[in-house]
Short mmCIF file of N, CA and C in Angstrom, two decimals:
data_model
loop_
_atom_site.label_atom_id
_atom_site.label_comp_id
_atom_site.label_asym_id
_atom_site.label_seq_id
_atom_site.Cartn_x
_atom_site.Cartn_y
_atom_site.Cartn_z
N UNK A 1 52.46 45.31 -187.14
CA UNK A 1 51.54 46.09 -188.12
C UNK A 1 51.07 45.88 -189.31
N UNK A 2 52.67 45.85 -190.15
CA UNK A 2 52.47 44.95 -191.47
C UNK A 2 52.05 43.92 -191.97
N UNK A 3 52.34 43.24 -191.21
CA UNK A 3 51.84 41.96 -191.13
C UNK A 3 49.98 41.81 -191.24
N UNK A 4 49.80 42.41 -189.80
CA UNK A 4 48.21 42.59 -190.09
C UNK A 4 47.21 43.12 -191.27
N UNK A 5 47.99 44.31 -191.96
CA UNK A 5 47.61 44.93 -192.98
C UNK A 5 47.80 43.60 -194.12
N UNK A 6 48.76 43.13 -194.14
CA UNK A 6 48.63 42.00 -195.42
C UNK A 6 47.53 40.77 -195.02
N UNK A 7 47.46 40.62 -193.98
CA UNK A 7 46.59 39.32 -193.71
C UNK A 7 45.22 39.86 -194.12
N UNK A 8 45.03 41.50 -193.70
CA UNK A 8 43.46 42.09 -193.85
C UNK A 8 43.46 42.18 -195.15
N UNK A 9 44.51 42.36 -196.03
CA UNK A 9 44.18 42.67 -197.60
C UNK A 9 44.07 41.38 -198.55
N UNK A 10 44.57 40.28 -197.61
CA UNK A 10 44.54 38.98 -198.47
C UNK A 10 43.17 38.40 -198.06
N UNK A 11 42.61 38.49 -196.86
CA UNK A 11 41.09 38.30 -196.87
C UNK A 11 40.29 38.97 -197.40
N UNK A 12 40.47 40.34 -197.86
CA UNK A 12 39.53 41.27 -198.84
C UNK A 12 39.81 40.45 -199.95
N UNK A 13 40.71 40.23 -200.27
CA UNK A 13 41.09 39.88 -202.02
C UNK A 13 40.33 38.53 -201.90
N UNK A 14 40.00 37.74 -201.01
CA UNK A 14 39.89 36.18 -201.08
C UNK A 14 38.30 36.34 -200.98
N UNK A 15 37.70 37.34 -200.25
CA UNK A 15 36.31 37.32 -200.35
C UNK A 15 35.82 37.93 -201.39
N UNK A 16 36.64 38.86 -202.50
CA UNK A 16 36.01 39.23 -203.50
C UNK A 16 36.03 38.22 -204.56
N UNK A 17 37.37 37.36 -204.44
CA UNK A 17 37.76 36.21 -205.32
C UNK A 17 36.49 35.21 -205.23
N UNK A 18 36.28 34.66 -203.95
CA UNK A 18 35.01 33.78 -204.03
C UNK A 18 33.47 34.26 -204.08
N UNK A 19 33.64 35.60 -204.17
CA UNK A 19 31.98 36.16 -204.74
C UNK A 19 31.58 35.95 -206.06
N UNK A 20 33.21 36.34 -206.88
CA UNK A 20 33.09 36.57 -208.39
C UNK A 20 33.08 34.92 -208.64
N UNK A 21 33.32 33.75 -208.13
CA UNK A 21 33.35 32.64 -208.84
C UNK A 21 32.07 31.92 -209.35
N UNK A 22 31.05 32.28 -208.96
CA UNK A 22 29.65 32.25 -209.69
C UNK A 22 29.62 32.94 -211.10
N UNK A 23 30.49 33.59 -211.53
CA UNK A 23 30.30 34.05 -212.94
C UNK A 23 29.27 35.58 -212.85
N UNK A 24 29.65 36.08 -213.92
CA UNK A 24 28.99 37.37 -213.86
C UNK A 24 27.48 37.05 -214.97
N UNK A 25 26.61 37.57 -215.12
CA UNK A 25 25.50 37.91 -216.04
C UNK A 25 25.96 38.39 -217.17
N UNK A 26 25.49 37.71 -218.24
CA UNK A 26 26.09 38.44 -219.22
C UNK A 26 24.95 39.63 -219.58
N UNK A 27 25.46 40.62 -220.09
CA UNK A 27 24.59 41.83 -220.01
C UNK A 27 23.57 41.74 -221.07
N UNK A 28 22.38 42.03 -220.66
CA UNK A 28 21.42 41.92 -221.70
C UNK A 28 20.50 40.99 -221.21
N UNK A 29 21.01 39.90 -220.23
CA UNK A 29 20.41 38.66 -220.00
C UNK A 29 19.65 38.60 -218.53
N UNK A 30 20.01 39.87 -217.78
CA UNK A 30 19.93 39.87 -216.19
C UNK A 30 18.16 39.69 -215.64
N UNK A 31 17.46 39.80 -216.61
CA UNK A 31 16.34 39.72 -216.55
C UNK A 31 15.77 38.19 -217.01
N UNK A 32 16.74 37.80 -217.93
CA UNK A 32 16.08 36.16 -218.70
C UNK A 32 16.35 36.51 -220.16
N UNK A 33 16.37 35.72 -220.70
CA UNK A 33 16.27 35.72 -222.51
C UNK A 33 15.69 34.45 -223.00
N UNK A 34 15.22 34.09 -223.97
CA UNK A 34 14.85 33.08 -224.42
C UNK A 34 15.56 32.24 -225.53
N UNK A 35 15.49 31.30 -225.55
CA UNK A 35 16.50 30.26 -226.36
C UNK A 35 16.05 30.50 -227.73
N UNK A 36 16.57 30.73 -228.87
CA UNK A 36 16.20 31.08 -230.42
C UNK A 36 16.16 29.34 -230.64
N UNK A 37 16.90 28.54 -230.09
CA UNK A 37 17.28 27.14 -230.99
C UNK A 37 17.06 26.20 -229.83
N UNK A 38 17.01 25.09 -229.87
CA UNK A 38 16.97 24.05 -228.94
C UNK A 38 18.45 23.99 -228.34
N UNK A 39 18.56 23.91 -227.30
CA UNK A 39 20.10 23.77 -226.46
C UNK A 39 20.11 22.27 -226.20
N UNK A 40 20.97 21.96 -226.98
CA UNK A 40 21.37 20.33 -226.94
C UNK A 40 22.47 19.89 -225.63
N UNK A 41 22.74 19.22 -225.05
CA UNK A 41 23.22 18.86 -223.94
C UNK A 41 23.79 17.51 -223.59
N UNK A 42 24.76 17.02 -222.83
CA UNK A 42 24.79 15.68 -222.26
C UNK A 42 25.07 15.83 -221.14
N UNK A 43 24.65 14.98 -220.26
CA UNK A 43 24.86 14.61 -218.58
C UNK A 43 26.10 13.98 -218.30
N UNK A 44 27.01 14.30 -217.69
CA UNK A 44 28.42 13.53 -217.59
C UNK A 44 28.55 13.80 -215.76
N UNK A 45 28.25 12.45 -215.42
CA UNK A 45 28.84 12.63 -213.75
C UNK A 45 28.07 13.69 -213.01
N UNK A 46 26.67 13.68 -213.68
CA UNK A 46 25.99 14.67 -212.95
C UNK A 46 25.72 16.28 -213.29
N UNK A 47 26.45 16.31 -214.43
CA UNK A 47 26.81 17.78 -214.68
C UNK A 47 26.34 18.07 -215.94
N UNK A 48 25.26 18.85 -216.41
CA UNK A 48 24.94 18.82 -217.82
C UNK A 48 25.86 19.74 -218.55
N UNK A 49 26.50 19.44 -219.67
CA UNK A 49 27.47 19.92 -220.65
C UNK A 49 27.21 20.25 -221.87
N UNK A 50 27.03 20.99 -222.67
CA UNK A 50 26.77 21.69 -224.11
C UNK A 50 27.89 22.43 -224.57
N UNK A 51 27.84 22.45 -225.69
CA UNK A 51 28.69 23.09 -226.66
C UNK A 51 28.18 23.93 -227.85
N UNK A 52 28.93 24.66 -228.34
CA UNK A 52 28.55 25.38 -229.48
C UNK A 52 28.67 24.17 -230.62
N UNK A 53 29.10 23.05 -230.63
CA UNK A 53 29.54 22.25 -231.45
C UNK A 53 28.00 21.14 -231.65
N UNK A 54 26.93 21.62 -230.69
CA UNK A 54 25.88 21.13 -230.68
C UNK A 54 25.82 19.76 -230.70
N UNK A 55 26.21 19.07 -229.50
CA UNK A 55 25.82 17.43 -229.44
C UNK A 55 25.08 16.62 -229.23
N UNK A 56 24.08 16.52 -230.62
CA UNK A 56 23.08 16.19 -231.07
C UNK A 56 22.56 14.69 -231.02
N UNK A 57 23.62 14.05 -231.00
CA UNK A 57 23.15 12.35 -231.21
C UNK A 57 23.95 11.50 -230.07
N UNK A 58 24.45 12.19 -229.00
CA UNK A 58 25.19 11.23 -228.11
C UNK A 58 24.16 10.70 -227.44
N UNK A 59 24.27 9.38 -226.79
CA UNK A 59 23.42 8.48 -226.28
C UNK A 59 22.75 8.89 -224.86
N UNK A 60 23.45 9.90 -224.49
CA UNK A 60 23.31 10.48 -223.10
C UNK A 60 22.29 11.97 -223.38
N UNK A 61 22.09 12.33 -224.58
CA UNK A 61 21.69 13.71 -225.14
C UNK A 61 20.45 14.12 -224.86
N UNK A 62 20.06 15.42 -224.47
CA UNK A 62 18.78 15.77 -224.25
C UNK A 62 19.09 17.12 -224.92
N UNK A 63 17.73 17.96 -224.73
CA UNK A 63 17.89 19.44 -224.99
C UNK A 63 16.80 20.31 -224.35
N UNK A 64 17.03 21.54 -224.31
CA UNK A 64 16.23 22.42 -223.64
C UNK A 64 15.32 23.05 -224.80
N UNK A 65 13.93 22.79 -224.90
CA UNK A 65 13.39 23.38 -226.27
C UNK A 65 13.52 24.94 -226.35
N UNK A 66 13.67 25.55 -227.90
CA UNK A 66 13.50 26.69 -228.03
C UNK A 66 12.52 27.54 -227.15
N UNK A 67 12.45 28.81 -227.00
CA UNK A 67 11.75 29.56 -226.33
C UNK A 67 11.73 29.33 -224.82
N UNK A 68 12.48 28.85 -224.32
CA UNK A 68 12.58 28.45 -222.90
C UNK A 68 13.46 29.68 -222.41
N UNK A 69 12.82 30.46 -221.23
CA UNK A 69 13.35 31.29 -220.76
C UNK A 69 14.47 30.80 -219.97
N UNK A 70 15.90 31.47 -220.07
CA UNK A 70 17.04 31.13 -219.43
C UNK A 70 17.90 32.73 -219.07
N UNK A 71 18.65 32.07 -218.04
CA UNK A 71 19.66 33.46 -217.64
C UNK A 71 20.96 32.56 -218.40
N UNK A 72 21.83 33.77 -218.32
CA UNK A 72 23.15 33.46 -219.09
C UNK A 72 24.32 34.07 -218.29
N UNK A 73 25.06 33.31 -217.79
CA UNK A 73 26.34 33.66 -217.07
C UNK A 73 27.49 33.37 -217.63
N UNK A 74 28.46 34.44 -217.47
CA UNK A 74 29.67 33.82 -218.01
C UNK A 74 30.68 33.55 -216.94
N UNK A 75 31.09 32.16 -217.24
CA UNK A 75 31.80 31.32 -216.00
C UNK A 75 33.62 31.69 -216.46
N UNK A 76 33.84 31.79 -217.85
CA UNK A 76 35.10 31.92 -218.22
C UNK A 76 35.04 32.26 -219.40
N UNK A 77 36.36 32.54 -220.21
CA UNK A 77 36.39 32.90 -221.70
C UNK A 77 35.88 32.12 -222.20
N UNK A 78 36.02 30.73 -222.12
CA UNK A 78 35.35 29.43 -222.77
C UNK A 78 34.28 28.79 -222.34
N UNK A 79 33.59 29.71 -221.26
CA UNK A 79 32.24 28.61 -220.72
C UNK A 79 31.38 29.80 -220.48
N UNK A 80 30.18 29.28 -220.36
CA UNK A 80 28.97 29.97 -220.02
C UNK A 80 28.02 29.18 -219.26
N UNK A 81 27.21 29.78 -218.47
CA UNK A 81 26.37 28.64 -217.97
C UNK A 81 24.79 28.95 -217.95
N UNK A 82 24.04 28.31 -218.54
CA UNK A 82 22.48 28.65 -218.93
C UNK A 82 21.57 27.82 -217.81
N UNK A 83 20.75 28.68 -217.12
CA UNK A 83 20.20 28.24 -216.14
C UNK A 83 18.39 28.89 -216.62
N UNK A 84 17.91 27.57 -216.47
CA UNK A 84 16.14 27.93 -217.21
C UNK A 84 15.66 27.98 -215.75
N UNK A 85 14.48 28.78 -215.96
CA UNK A 85 13.68 28.93 -215.11
C UNK A 85 13.04 27.78 -214.22
N UNK A 86 13.24 26.72 -214.74
CA UNK A 86 12.72 25.45 -213.89
C UNK A 86 14.24 25.13 -213.29
N UNK A 87 15.22 25.69 -213.52
CA UNK A 87 16.12 25.18 -212.70
C UNK A 87 17.14 24.12 -213.47
N UNK A 88 17.39 23.93 -214.67
CA UNK A 88 18.27 22.99 -215.44
C UNK A 88 19.31 23.93 -215.65
N UNK A 89 20.69 23.43 -215.28
CA UNK A 89 21.88 24.64 -215.44
C UNK A 89 22.62 23.47 -216.35
N UNK A 90 23.11 24.24 -217.48
CA UNK A 90 23.76 23.69 -218.41
C UNK A 90 25.29 24.79 -218.73
N UNK A 91 26.41 23.76 -218.05
CA UNK A 91 27.71 24.29 -218.32
C UNK A 91 27.64 24.38 -220.17
N UNK A 92 28.18 25.68 -220.67
CA UNK A 92 28.16 25.58 -222.10
C UNK A 92 29.89 25.86 -222.66
N UNK A 93 30.43 24.94 -223.15
CA UNK A 93 31.82 25.34 -224.04
C UNK A 93 31.31 26.48 -225.24
N UNK A 94 32.44 27.38 -225.31
CA UNK A 94 32.57 28.07 -226.53
C UNK A 94 33.96 28.62 -227.08
N UNK A 95 34.13 28.50 -228.22
CA UNK A 95 35.48 28.75 -228.98
C UNK A 95 35.12 30.03 -229.49
N UNK A 96 35.57 31.16 -229.15
CA UNK A 96 35.37 32.38 -230.06
C UNK A 96 36.12 32.21 -231.75
N UNK A 97 37.44 31.30 -231.87
CA UNK A 97 38.18 31.42 -232.88
C UNK A 97 37.41 30.53 -233.88
N UNK A 98 37.10 29.22 -233.43
CA UNK A 98 36.25 28.12 -234.02
C UNK A 98 34.66 28.45 -234.52
N UNK A 99 34.27 29.82 -233.68
CA UNK A 99 32.75 30.24 -234.07
C UNK A 99 32.90 31.56 -234.77
N UNK A 100 34.37 32.14 -235.05
CA UNK A 100 34.36 33.33 -235.73
C UNK A 100 33.69 34.48 -235.12
N UNK A 101 33.40 34.57 -233.84
CA UNK A 101 32.51 35.95 -233.05
C UNK A 101 33.09 35.40 -231.61
N UNK A 102 32.81 36.79 -231.03
CA UNK A 102 32.84 36.70 -229.59
C UNK A 102 31.76 35.97 -228.81
N UNK A 103 32.06 35.90 -227.65
CA UNK A 103 30.84 35.36 -226.77
C UNK A 103 29.67 35.93 -226.75
N UNK A 104 29.94 37.18 -226.53
CA UNK A 104 28.61 38.32 -226.32
C UNK A 104 27.92 38.03 -227.76
N UNK A 105 28.31 38.29 -228.93
CA UNK A 105 27.81 38.02 -230.31
C UNK A 105 27.05 36.46 -230.31
N UNK A 106 27.89 35.69 -230.16
CA UNK A 106 27.05 34.14 -229.61
C UNK A 106 26.03 34.33 -229.04
N UNK A 107 26.09 34.89 -227.91
CA UNK A 107 24.45 34.68 -226.98
C UNK A 107 23.76 35.45 -227.76
N UNK A 108 24.00 36.63 -228.43
CA UNK A 108 22.92 37.45 -229.28
C UNK A 108 22.14 36.52 -230.13
N UNK A 109 23.26 35.73 -230.90
CA UNK A 109 22.97 34.89 -231.69
C UNK A 109 21.52 33.75 -231.58
N UNK A 110 21.93 33.25 -230.22
CA UNK A 110 21.28 32.13 -229.85
C UNK A 110 20.00 32.27 -228.89
N UNK A 111 19.73 33.74 -228.63
CA UNK A 111 19.01 34.12 -227.77
C UNK A 111 18.12 35.12 -228.31
N UNK A 112 17.08 35.50 -227.53
CA UNK A 112 16.28 36.40 -227.85
C UNK A 112 15.49 37.42 -226.81
N UNK A 113 15.39 38.32 -226.89
CA UNK A 113 14.79 38.97 -225.47
C UNK A 113 13.24 38.92 -225.38
N UNK A 114 12.73 38.19 -226.29
CA UNK A 114 11.39 38.08 -226.54
C UNK A 114 11.07 36.64 -227.20
N UNK A 115 10.15 35.70 -226.73
CA UNK A 115 9.73 34.79 -227.49
C UNK A 115 9.67 34.84 -228.76
N UNK A 116 10.20 33.92 -229.52
CA UNK A 116 10.33 33.75 -231.10
C UNK A 116 9.39 32.95 -231.54
N UNK A 117 9.07 33.42 -232.88
CA UNK A 117 7.88 32.75 -233.65
C UNK A 117 8.06 32.09 -234.64
N UNK A 118 7.87 31.01 -234.99
CA UNK A 118 8.23 30.23 -236.10
C UNK A 118 7.02 29.50 -236.59
N UNK A 119 5.93 30.36 -236.62
CA UNK A 119 4.66 30.05 -237.34
C UNK A 119 4.68 29.62 -238.56
N UNK A 120 5.56 30.19 -239.52
CA UNK A 120 5.52 29.60 -241.03
C UNK A 120 6.12 28.43 -241.36
N UNK A 121 6.97 27.58 -240.15
CA UNK A 121 7.30 26.57 -240.48
C UNK A 121 6.21 25.53 -240.70
N UNK A 122 6.98 24.46 -241.73
CA UNK A 122 5.81 23.33 -242.14
C UNK A 122 5.95 22.41 -240.85
N UNK A 123 5.09 21.08 -241.06
CA UNK A 123 4.51 20.49 -240.27
C UNK A 123 5.80 19.38 -239.90
N UNK A 124 6.63 19.31 -241.22
CA UNK A 124 8.08 18.40 -241.12
C UNK A 124 8.92 18.92 -240.04
N UNK A 125 8.93 20.41 -240.18
CA UNK A 125 9.98 21.31 -239.44
C UNK A 125 9.53 20.96 -237.90
N UNK A 126 8.33 21.56 -237.72
CA UNK A 126 7.89 21.18 -236.45
C UNK A 126 8.18 20.01 -235.70
N UNK A 127 7.99 18.86 -236.43
CA UNK A 127 7.93 17.17 -235.99
C UNK A 127 9.45 17.28 -235.78
N UNK A 128 10.59 17.84 -236.32
CA UNK A 128 11.89 17.71 -236.35
C UNK A 128 12.09 18.40 -235.20
N UNK A 129 11.75 19.76 -235.05
CA UNK A 129 12.11 20.72 -233.88
C UNK A 129 11.81 20.08 -232.48
N UNK A 130 10.26 19.59 -232.45
CA UNK A 130 10.17 18.43 -231.24
C UNK A 130 10.77 17.41 -230.84
N UNK A 131 11.30 17.01 -231.59
CA UNK A 131 12.20 15.93 -231.75
C UNK A 131 13.74 16.09 -231.59
N UNK A 132 14.13 17.40 -231.92
CA UNK A 132 15.42 17.61 -231.78
C UNK A 132 16.41 17.03 -232.76
N UNK A 133 15.84 16.85 -234.18
CA UNK A 133 16.35 16.14 -235.20
C UNK A 133 16.14 16.68 -236.63
N UNK A 134 17.32 16.27 -237.64
CA UNK A 134 16.87 16.83 -238.68
C UNK A 134 16.25 15.88 -239.41
N UNK A 135 14.91 16.14 -240.07
CA UNK A 135 14.14 14.88 -240.98
C UNK A 135 14.35 15.37 -242.15
N UNK A 136 13.78 14.34 -243.05
CA UNK A 136 14.11 14.76 -244.74
C UNK A 136 12.64 15.67 -244.75
N UNK A 137 13.07 16.96 -245.82
CA UNK A 137 11.94 17.80 -246.02
C UNK A 137 12.17 18.92 -245.40
N UNK A 138 12.89 18.86 -244.08
CA UNK A 138 12.89 20.13 -243.08
C UNK A 138 13.44 21.23 -243.98
N UNK A 139 13.51 22.50 -243.75
CA UNK A 139 13.84 23.58 -244.30
C UNK A 139 14.93 24.04 -243.42
N UNK A 140 16.02 25.20 -244.00
CA UNK A 140 17.36 25.23 -243.07
C UNK A 140 16.85 25.93 -241.83
N UNK A 141 15.93 26.58 -241.75
CA UNK A 141 15.39 27.26 -240.26
C UNK A 141 15.06 26.31 -239.57
N UNK A 142 14.51 25.60 -240.02
CA UNK A 142 13.77 24.29 -239.14
C UNK A 142 15.00 23.47 -238.42
N UNK A 143 16.06 23.28 -239.55
CA UNK A 143 17.18 22.50 -239.02
C UNK A 143 17.62 23.37 -237.93
N UNK A 144 18.05 24.52 -238.13
CA UNK A 144 18.77 25.53 -237.30
C UNK A 144 17.91 25.64 -235.83
N UNK A 145 16.72 25.64 -235.70
CA UNK A 145 15.86 25.91 -234.76
C UNK A 145 15.73 24.31 -233.88
N UNK A 146 16.03 23.21 -234.71
CA UNK A 146 16.00 21.95 -234.23
C UNK A 146 17.57 21.49 -233.60
N UNK A 147 18.23 21.91 -234.54
CA UNK A 147 19.80 21.54 -234.03
C UNK A 147 20.85 22.43 -232.89
N UNK A 148 20.47 23.76 -233.42
CA UNK A 148 21.34 24.80 -233.03
C UNK A 148 21.88 25.58 -234.05
N UNK A 149 22.78 26.82 -234.15
CA UNK A 149 23.78 27.21 -234.87
C UNK A 149 24.88 26.39 -235.28
N UNK A 150 25.13 25.98 -236.51
CA UNK A 150 26.18 25.26 -236.52
C UNK A 150 27.85 25.91 -236.25
N UNK A 151 28.50 25.07 -236.09
CA UNK A 151 29.85 25.73 -235.85
C UNK A 151 30.30 26.20 -236.98
N UNK A 152 30.73 27.31 -236.93
CA UNK A 152 31.39 28.36 -238.18
C UNK A 152 32.69 27.75 -238.61
N UNK A 153 33.40 27.20 -237.90
CA UNK A 153 34.51 26.15 -238.56
C UNK A 153 34.38 25.19 -239.31
N UNK A 154 33.40 24.54 -239.25
CA UNK A 154 32.80 23.37 -240.27
C UNK A 154 31.71 23.65 -241.19
N UNK A 155 30.90 24.73 -240.79
CA UNK A 155 29.76 25.24 -241.74
C UNK A 155 30.24 26.61 -241.88
N UNK A 156 31.35 27.10 -242.55
CA UNK A 156 31.63 28.76 -242.75
C UNK A 156 30.63 29.27 -243.27
N UNK A 157 29.57 28.95 -244.01
CA UNK A 157 28.46 29.69 -244.91
C UNK A 157 27.22 29.03 -244.39
N UNK A 158 26.15 29.85 -244.07
CA UNK A 158 24.58 29.49 -243.82
C UNK A 158 23.92 29.24 -245.27
N UNK A 159 24.66 29.72 -246.36
CA UNK A 159 24.30 29.53 -247.45
C UNK A 159 24.73 27.95 -247.93
N UNK A 160 25.63 27.31 -247.37
CA UNK A 160 26.02 25.94 -247.98
C UNK A 160 24.58 25.16 -247.84
N UNK A 161 24.99 23.97 -248.80
CA UNK A 161 23.79 22.98 -248.61
C UNK A 161 24.60 22.08 -247.82
N UNK A 162 25.52 22.19 -247.10
CA UNK A 162 25.88 20.92 -246.17
C UNK A 162 26.25 21.85 -245.00
N UNK A 163 25.58 21.39 -243.87
CA UNK A 163 25.89 21.71 -242.63
C UNK A 163 26.68 20.91 -241.73
N UNK A 164 27.70 20.88 -240.76
CA UNK A 164 28.15 19.87 -240.22
C UNK A 164 27.60 19.92 -238.57
N UNK A 165 27.04 18.82 -238.05
CA UNK A 165 27.16 19.17 -236.50
C UNK A 165 27.86 17.96 -235.94
N UNK A 166 27.79 18.01 -234.56
CA UNK A 166 28.41 16.92 -233.42
C UNK A 166 27.37 15.97 -233.10
N UNK A 167 27.60 14.62 -233.10
CA UNK A 167 26.74 13.62 -232.26
C UNK A 167 27.06 13.82 -230.70
N UNK A 168 28.82 13.79 -230.59
CA UNK A 168 29.17 14.03 -229.49
C UNK A 168 30.71 14.66 -229.35
N UNK A 169 31.53 14.61 -228.62
CA UNK A 169 32.92 15.15 -228.56
C UNK A 169 33.55 14.48 -229.63
N UNK A 170 33.45 13.43 -230.11
CA UNK A 170 34.27 12.70 -231.44
C UNK A 170 33.71 12.45 -232.31
N UNK A 171 32.18 12.85 -232.51
CA UNK A 171 31.45 12.33 -233.53
C UNK A 171 30.75 13.36 -234.46
N UNK A 172 31.11 13.32 -235.79
CA UNK A 172 30.40 14.54 -236.45
C UNK A 172 29.71 14.22 -237.71
N UNK A 173 28.48 15.01 -238.07
CA UNK A 173 27.90 14.32 -239.49
C UNK A 173 27.37 15.54 -240.03
N UNK A 174 27.08 15.50 -241.09
CA UNK A 174 26.30 16.36 -242.16
C UNK A 174 25.01 16.12 -242.14
N UNK A 175 24.46 17.47 -242.45
CA UNK A 175 23.07 17.55 -242.78
C UNK A 175 23.03 18.10 -244.39
N UNK A 176 22.55 17.24 -245.10
CA UNK A 176 22.52 17.84 -246.64
C UNK A 176 21.06 18.41 -247.09
N UNK A 177 21.32 19.29 -247.65
CA UNK A 177 20.19 20.09 -248.42
C UNK A 177 20.32 20.09 -249.97
N UNK A 178 18.86 20.33 -250.43
CA UNK A 178 18.70 19.98 -251.79
C UNK A 178 18.78 21.41 -252.26
N UNK A 179 18.61 21.37 -253.51
CA UNK A 179 18.84 23.12 -254.36
C UNK A 179 17.79 23.84 -253.95
N UNK A 180 16.37 23.02 -252.98
CA UNK A 180 15.30 24.06 -252.41
C UNK A 180 15.73 24.08 -250.81
N UNK A 181 16.94 24.04 -250.55
CA UNK A 181 16.99 24.27 -249.24
C UNK A 181 16.07 23.32 -248.17
N UNK A 182 16.13 22.20 -248.74
CA UNK A 182 15.24 20.97 -248.02
C UNK A 182 16.12 20.21 -247.61
N UNK A 183 16.08 18.92 -246.22
CA UNK A 183 16.94 18.34 -245.84
C UNK A 183 16.84 17.04 -246.91
N UNK A 184 17.79 16.05 -247.39
CA UNK A 184 17.46 15.38 -248.47
C UNK A 184 17.87 13.84 -247.55
#
């Protein structure tokens, strides 16, 4: 009798564990949210992988454009899954220590409950955003939309005139701004 009870409890626990493997939807994103910035990722062995470090120049790199509707699931303390309405899924690495914020604060930072408007941006900003690149003459806001929010441990202040981004896992580069906040 005790053995049957233990087996039953084990099976119930197993069902709950398997049911939770898909991750849980991040609060506030149940109906979908909009990406405030381009979400850069690389495809490795058929899996789309992205990072708070913004892999923006990797040879296999692509991005989901800003204002794309996404759902966000927490997979673990250090991973999210972003899924677009068109079915593109990205496993997203996150490090709260290096970003200086919680995962939920980061999700709030890079998403919006409604589409975002960047009407006031210049033609060169729009060109860089569409290409997913920092171009000479772009504003700081334009670069952030194009490349994403820079990792805080390498760019501690958004007021700085030098922001660091990653091309891939082992390759980083700086975007330098002049005194007027334009890419040089």
